[in-house]
Amino acid sequence: MIRFILNNKLIETFDKSGITLLDFIRDKNQLKGTKIGCREGDCGACTILVGTLKNDTVNYKSITSCISPLGNANGKHIVTVEGINLEKELNVAQQVMADNFATQCGFCTPGFVVSMTGFALQNKENSNTCTDAISGNICRCTGYKSIEKAVNVLEKKLLTIDETDQVAVLIKEEFLPNYFKTIPERLKQLTFAPWLNVSGGNFVANGTDLYVRHADVLSQQNVNLVGDVASLKGITITDTICKIGASVTVTEILKNEDLIEVFPKLKDFLKLVSSEQIRNMGTIGGNFVNASPIGDMSIFFLALNSTLHIIKESERQIPYQEFYKDYKKYDLREGELIAAISFEIPDTNTKFNFEKVSKRTHLDIASVNSACKITLENELITAASFSVGGVAAVPKFLSKTNAFLKGKKLSAENIKEAEKVLQTEITPISDVRGTNIYKRLLARQLFFAHFVELYPDRIELGELI
Ligand SMILES: Cc1cc2nc3c(=O)[nH]c(=O)nc-3n(C[C@H](O)[C@H](O)[C@H](O)COP(=O)(O)OP(=O)(O)OC[C@H]3O[C@@H](n4cnc5c(N)ncnc54)[C@H](O)[C@@H]3O)c2cc1C
Ligand code: FES
Ligand code: FES
C-alpha cells in the first residue's frame, strides 16, 4: 500500500506505483488545478510540491507531476495548488500574480503559483532567486514581464520575514494555510514501506527520462523504485575521496556545501542543467544509465576520472570512462544497480571547469557540453582529463587529447595542437541540435573556453582563434 498526505488528506492506495502523480491527482482525486500541458516535464503546468520529513521539519521541493511515479510519494506530503489555498482570501503568491496582471488565459498560473510557494518554503541561505524557481514554468500569453514583476514583489515580501520557523511564519504571513503546521507530526505517524521492491522490471529512480518515453507502459505497472533507497543516497567527502550515491539529485549536489568548497563554481555549472523542477528530481544514476551522449552529469563526472560502484549480490568497481560501449550500450549486467560514483578530490594544483551550449540557456539539453580537469605544476600540464558530449555515440572521454597534453607546457600553441587531436577523436552527426560542422566548431570553442576560463592570466582567447 502507498501512504502519503495529499494536501490535508491521508491517502492510502493500492493503485499501481507506476501511475503518474499527475493522473492520480487529477483523475483519482478530482483535483483539476494541476494542469496537463506537455506531459514531458517541459512546461511546468503540472508543478506540485513534495515535502519530505527530515528530523522534525519537512523540506519542500517543486517537481513536475506528469513524469513522477505515484510510488515516490510514499511517506511524503504532496501539495497541489488547491492545497495552498487559504480559506477566504488569495494567498500571497496568488495575490501578487493578480496584482501584477501576471495571468491571462490562466492555464500556466497554478504551476507558477506552486513554484513560487516552493521558493518561499526554501531556506533563505539557498542563493536561489524566485526567477530560478520558475525556470521550469512556461507561459504562452503574458510575455513574462508581468510574471517577473510578481515574483519580484514576492521576493521582497520574503526578505522582510523572520525565518526561524519558516512554515509558522509563512502561515502567519498568508503564504500557506494553517494545516501545514500539522504535517511534520502526521508524517512522523505514517508507516510506509520505503522501497516498493518488485521482482523483475526495470529500475526507476525519479523517472525524468523514463516517463518522457514510456509513461503509458509504466503507468500500468508496479515499478522498481530506487530514487528513495537510503543506501543509494548521501554525499560523503574525506580528505581525498568524494563518494556520491546514485540516487542523489542534481539539486542535492548543487546545494551541498562541502562540494561547493571543492568546486566553487558548482552552482553556476549545475544551473545550466534542465530546470528547478527537473533538477529536484533527476538523479545522477539516472543520467549515467540513460546514456545520452549529452548527459550533463555524465560529462561532468567523466572529466573527474571517476569510479562507478555497481552492486548486485556484491560490489564491483569500474572506471567510469570504461562504462559506455556504444550508443546506449553500457557495462551493466542483468539486475545490477549503480550504487554510487566516487572521485579523487582535486588538489591545489588541479582545476575543474564545465561548459554547455544549448539553444536555450535554461531547460534545454546541450548541443555540445564539455568538462575538464587540469593539473598544472611549474607551467607543465602533468595531468589532463577532458570530456565532451554531443559529438559521438557516447559521452566522450578524450583519451588521445588528454594523453597529448600530458607533460606539455601550458601554451596557446600546445592547446591549438591538442585541439587538432580532439577533432580526430570525435564523430558528431547532424541532427536537430545542429550540423556536424557546427558541433565540431562548438567542441573547439568549448575546449578553448576551458583554458581561457581557468588560466585567464596565461591564456588569451585571441591567441587561440
Ligand atoms: C524537461 C527535461 C529537461 C531535461 N534537461 C536535462 C539537461 O539539461 N541535462 C541532462 O543531462 N539531462 C536532462 N534531462 C534528462 C534527465 O532529467 C536526467 O537524465 C536525469 O538525471 C535522469 O534521472 P532520473 O532519476 O529521472 O532517471 P530515470 O528516468 O528514473 O532513469 C533513467 C534510466 O536510468 C536507470 N537507472 C536509474 N537509476 C539507476 C541505478 N541506480 N542503477 C541502474 N540503473 C538506474 C533507469 O532504469 C533508466 O533506464 C531532462 C529531462 C527532462 C524531462
Ligand atoms: S505537463 Fe508539462 S511539465 Fe508536466
Ligand atoms: S497565462 Fe496563458 S499560458 Fe500563461
Short mmCIF file of C-alpha atoms and ligand atoms in Angstrom, two decimals, residues 38 40-43 64 67 69 72 201-214 218 224-227 232 245-250 270 272-275 278-279 281-292 294-299 309 311 323 330 332 336-340 354 356 358 360-366 369, ligand 1:
data_model
loop_
_atom_site.label_atom_id
_atom_site.label_comp_id
_atom_site.label_asym_id
_atom_site.label_seq_id
_atom_site.Cartn_x
_atom_site.Cartn_y
_atom_site.Cartn_z
CA CYS A 38 3.24 18.73 -22.40
CA GLU A 40 7.21 15.75 -20.77
CA GLY A 41 8.42 17.83 -17.83
CA ASP A 42 8.90 20.82 -20.09
CA CYS A 43 6.12 23.31 -19.38
CA THR A 64 6.63 18.10 -12.42
CA ILE A 67 6.75 12.40 -15.14
CA PRO A 69 5.62 7.91 -10.35
CA ASN A 72 7.70 8.10 -4.99
CA GLY A 201 11.15 -4.97 -14.35
CA ASN A 202 13.42 -2.01 -14.81
CA PHE A 203 14.63 0.32 -12.13
CA VAL A 204 13.06 3.73 -11.94
CA ALA A 205 14.85 6.43 -9.97
CA ASN A 206 12.82 9.63 -10.27
CA GLY A 207 11.53 8.99 -13.77
CA THR A 208 12.54 12.15 -15.67
CA ASP A 209 13.99 10.13 -18.52
CA LEU A 210 11.84 7.03 -18.38
CA TYR A 211 8.46 8.75 -18.10
CA VAL A 212 9.08 11.04 -21.06
CA ARG A 213 9.43 7.95 -23.23
CA HIS A 214 7.41 5.21 -21.50
CA LEU A 218 4.96 2.36 -16.70
CA ASN A 224 11.07 -0.91 -9.06
CA LEU A 225 11.65 2.43 -7.35
CA VAL A 226 15.20 3.26 -6.34
CA GLY A 227 15.00 7.05 -6.00
CA LEU A 232 21.85 5.00 -2.81
CA GLY A 245 25.08 7.92 -4.14
CA ALA A 246 23.43 7.13 -7.47
CA SER A 247 20.03 8.42 -6.30
CA VAL A 248 21.39 11.81 -5.29
CA THR A 249 19.66 14.52 -7.34
CA VAL A 250 21.27 17.39 -9.22
CA LEU A 270 24.61 22.99 -12.48
CA LEU A 272 22.70 25.05 -16.71
CA VAL A 273 21.14 21.62 -16.16
CA SER A 274 17.40 21.50 -17.00
CA SER A 275 15.06 23.49 -14.71
CA ILE A 278 13.78 18.62 -13.10
CA ARG A 279 16.96 19.19 -11.06
CA MET A 281 14.07 15.01 -9.47
CA GLY A 282 16.86 13.98 -11.86
CA THR A 283 19.39 11.64 -10.25
CA ILE A 284 22.98 11.09 -11.32
CA GLY A 285 22.43 7.32 -11.62
CA GLY A 286 19.52 8.00 -13.99
CA ASN A 287 21.68 10.37 -16.02
CA PHE A 288 24.51 7.82 -16.33
CA VAL A 289 22.27 4.90 -17.32
CA ASN A 290 20.14 6.94 -19.67
CA ALA A 291 23.47 7.07 -21.52
CA SER A 292 22.59 10.12 -23.57
CA ILE A 294 24.94 14.81 -23.99
CA GLY A 295 24.07 13.88 -20.40
CA ASP A 296 25.39 16.79 -18.34
CA MET A 297 26.22 14.77 -15.24
CA SER A 298 27.90 12.09 -17.35
CA ILE A 299 30.19 14.68 -18.91
CA HIS A 309 30.34 1.40 -7.86
CA ILE A 311 26.07 -3.67 -6.97
CA PHE A 323 31.27 2.22 -18.79
CA TYR A 330 26.97 0.13 -21.34
CA LEU A 332 25.63 -3.06 -16.64
CA GLU A 336 22.86 -4.75 -11.50
CA LEU A 337 22.36 -1.35 -9.96
CA ILE A 338 24.66 1.65 -9.90
CA ALA A 339 25.20 2.35 -6.21
CA ALA A 340 27.49 5.36 -6.31
CA PHE A 354 32.21 22.72 -17.08
CA LYS A 356 27.49 23.89 -22.01
CA SER A 358 22.24 24.78 -25.80
CA ARG A 360 18.01 27.96 -24.67
CA THR A 361 20.13 28.76 -21.60
CA HIS A 362 17.71 27.01 -19.24
CA LEU A 363 15.50 23.97 -19.56
CA ASP A 364 17.35 22.63 -22.55
CA ILE A 365 19.67 19.77 -23.21
CA ALA A 366 23.05 20.61 -24.69
CA ASN A 369 28.83 20.23 -23.43
C1 LIG B 1 12.33 18.66 -19.24
C2 LIG B 1 13.60 17.89 -19.07
C3 LIG B 1 14.81 18.56 -19.17
C4 LIG B 1 15.99 17.84 -19.04
N1 LIG B 1 17.16 18.53 -19.12
C5 LIG B 1 18.34 17.85 -18.98
C6 LIG B 1 19.57 18.56 -19.05
O1 LIG B 1 19.62 19.78 -19.20
N2 LIG B 1 20.71 17.83 -18.94
C7 LIG B 1 20.70 16.47 -18.74
O2 LIG B 1 21.76 15.86 -18.64
N3 LIG B 1 19.54 15.79 -18.65
C8 LIG B 1 18.37 16.44 -18.77
N4 LIG B 1 17.19 15.76 -18.69
C9 LIG B 1 17.21 14.29 -18.52
C10 LIG B 1 17.03 13.76 -17.08
O3 LIG B 1 16.45 14.70 -16.23
C11 LIG B 1 18.34 13.29 -16.47
O4 LIG B 1 18.95 12.34 -17.30
C12 LIG B 1 18.15 12.70 -15.06
O5 LIG B 1 19.37 12.77 -14.39
C13 LIG B 1 17.62 11.27 -15.05
O6 LIG B 1 17.45 10.84 -13.71
P1 LIG B 1 16.13 10.10 -13.21
O7 LIG B 1 16.32 9.78 -11.79
O8 LIG B 1 14.94 10.91 -13.53
O9 LIG B 1 16.19 8.80 -14.15
P2 LIG B 1 15.07 7.73 -14.50
O10 LIG B 1 14.21 8.24 -15.60
O11 LIG B 1 14.40 7.24 -13.28
O12 LIG B 1 16.01 6.57 -15.06
C14 LIG B 1 16.79 6.73 -16.24
C15 LIG B 1 17.49 5.40 -16.55
O13 LIG B 1 18.41 5.07 -15.53
C16 LIG B 1 18.12 3.80 -14.95
N5 LIG B 1 18.52 3.92 -13.55
C17 LIG B 1 18.18 4.91 -12.68
N6 LIG B 1 18.85 4.77 -11.53
C18 LIG B 1 19.62 3.67 -11.67
C19 LIG B 1 20.56 3.00 -10.82
N7 LIG B 1 20.86 3.44 -9.59
N8 LIG B 1 21.19 1.90 -11.31
C20 LIG B 1 20.91 1.42 -12.55
N9 LIG B 1 20.04 2.00 -13.38
C21 LIG B 1 19.41 3.12 -12.95
C22 LIG B 1 16.65 3.55 -15.23
O14 LIG B 1 16.34 2.18 -15.26
C23 LIG B 1 16.53 4.21 -16.60
O15 LIG B 1 16.97 3.32 -17.59
C24 LIG B 1 15.97 16.44 -18.81
C25 LIG B 1 14.74 15.77 -18.68
C26 LIG B 1 13.57 16.50 -18.82
C27 LIG B 1 12.27 15.77 -18.69
#
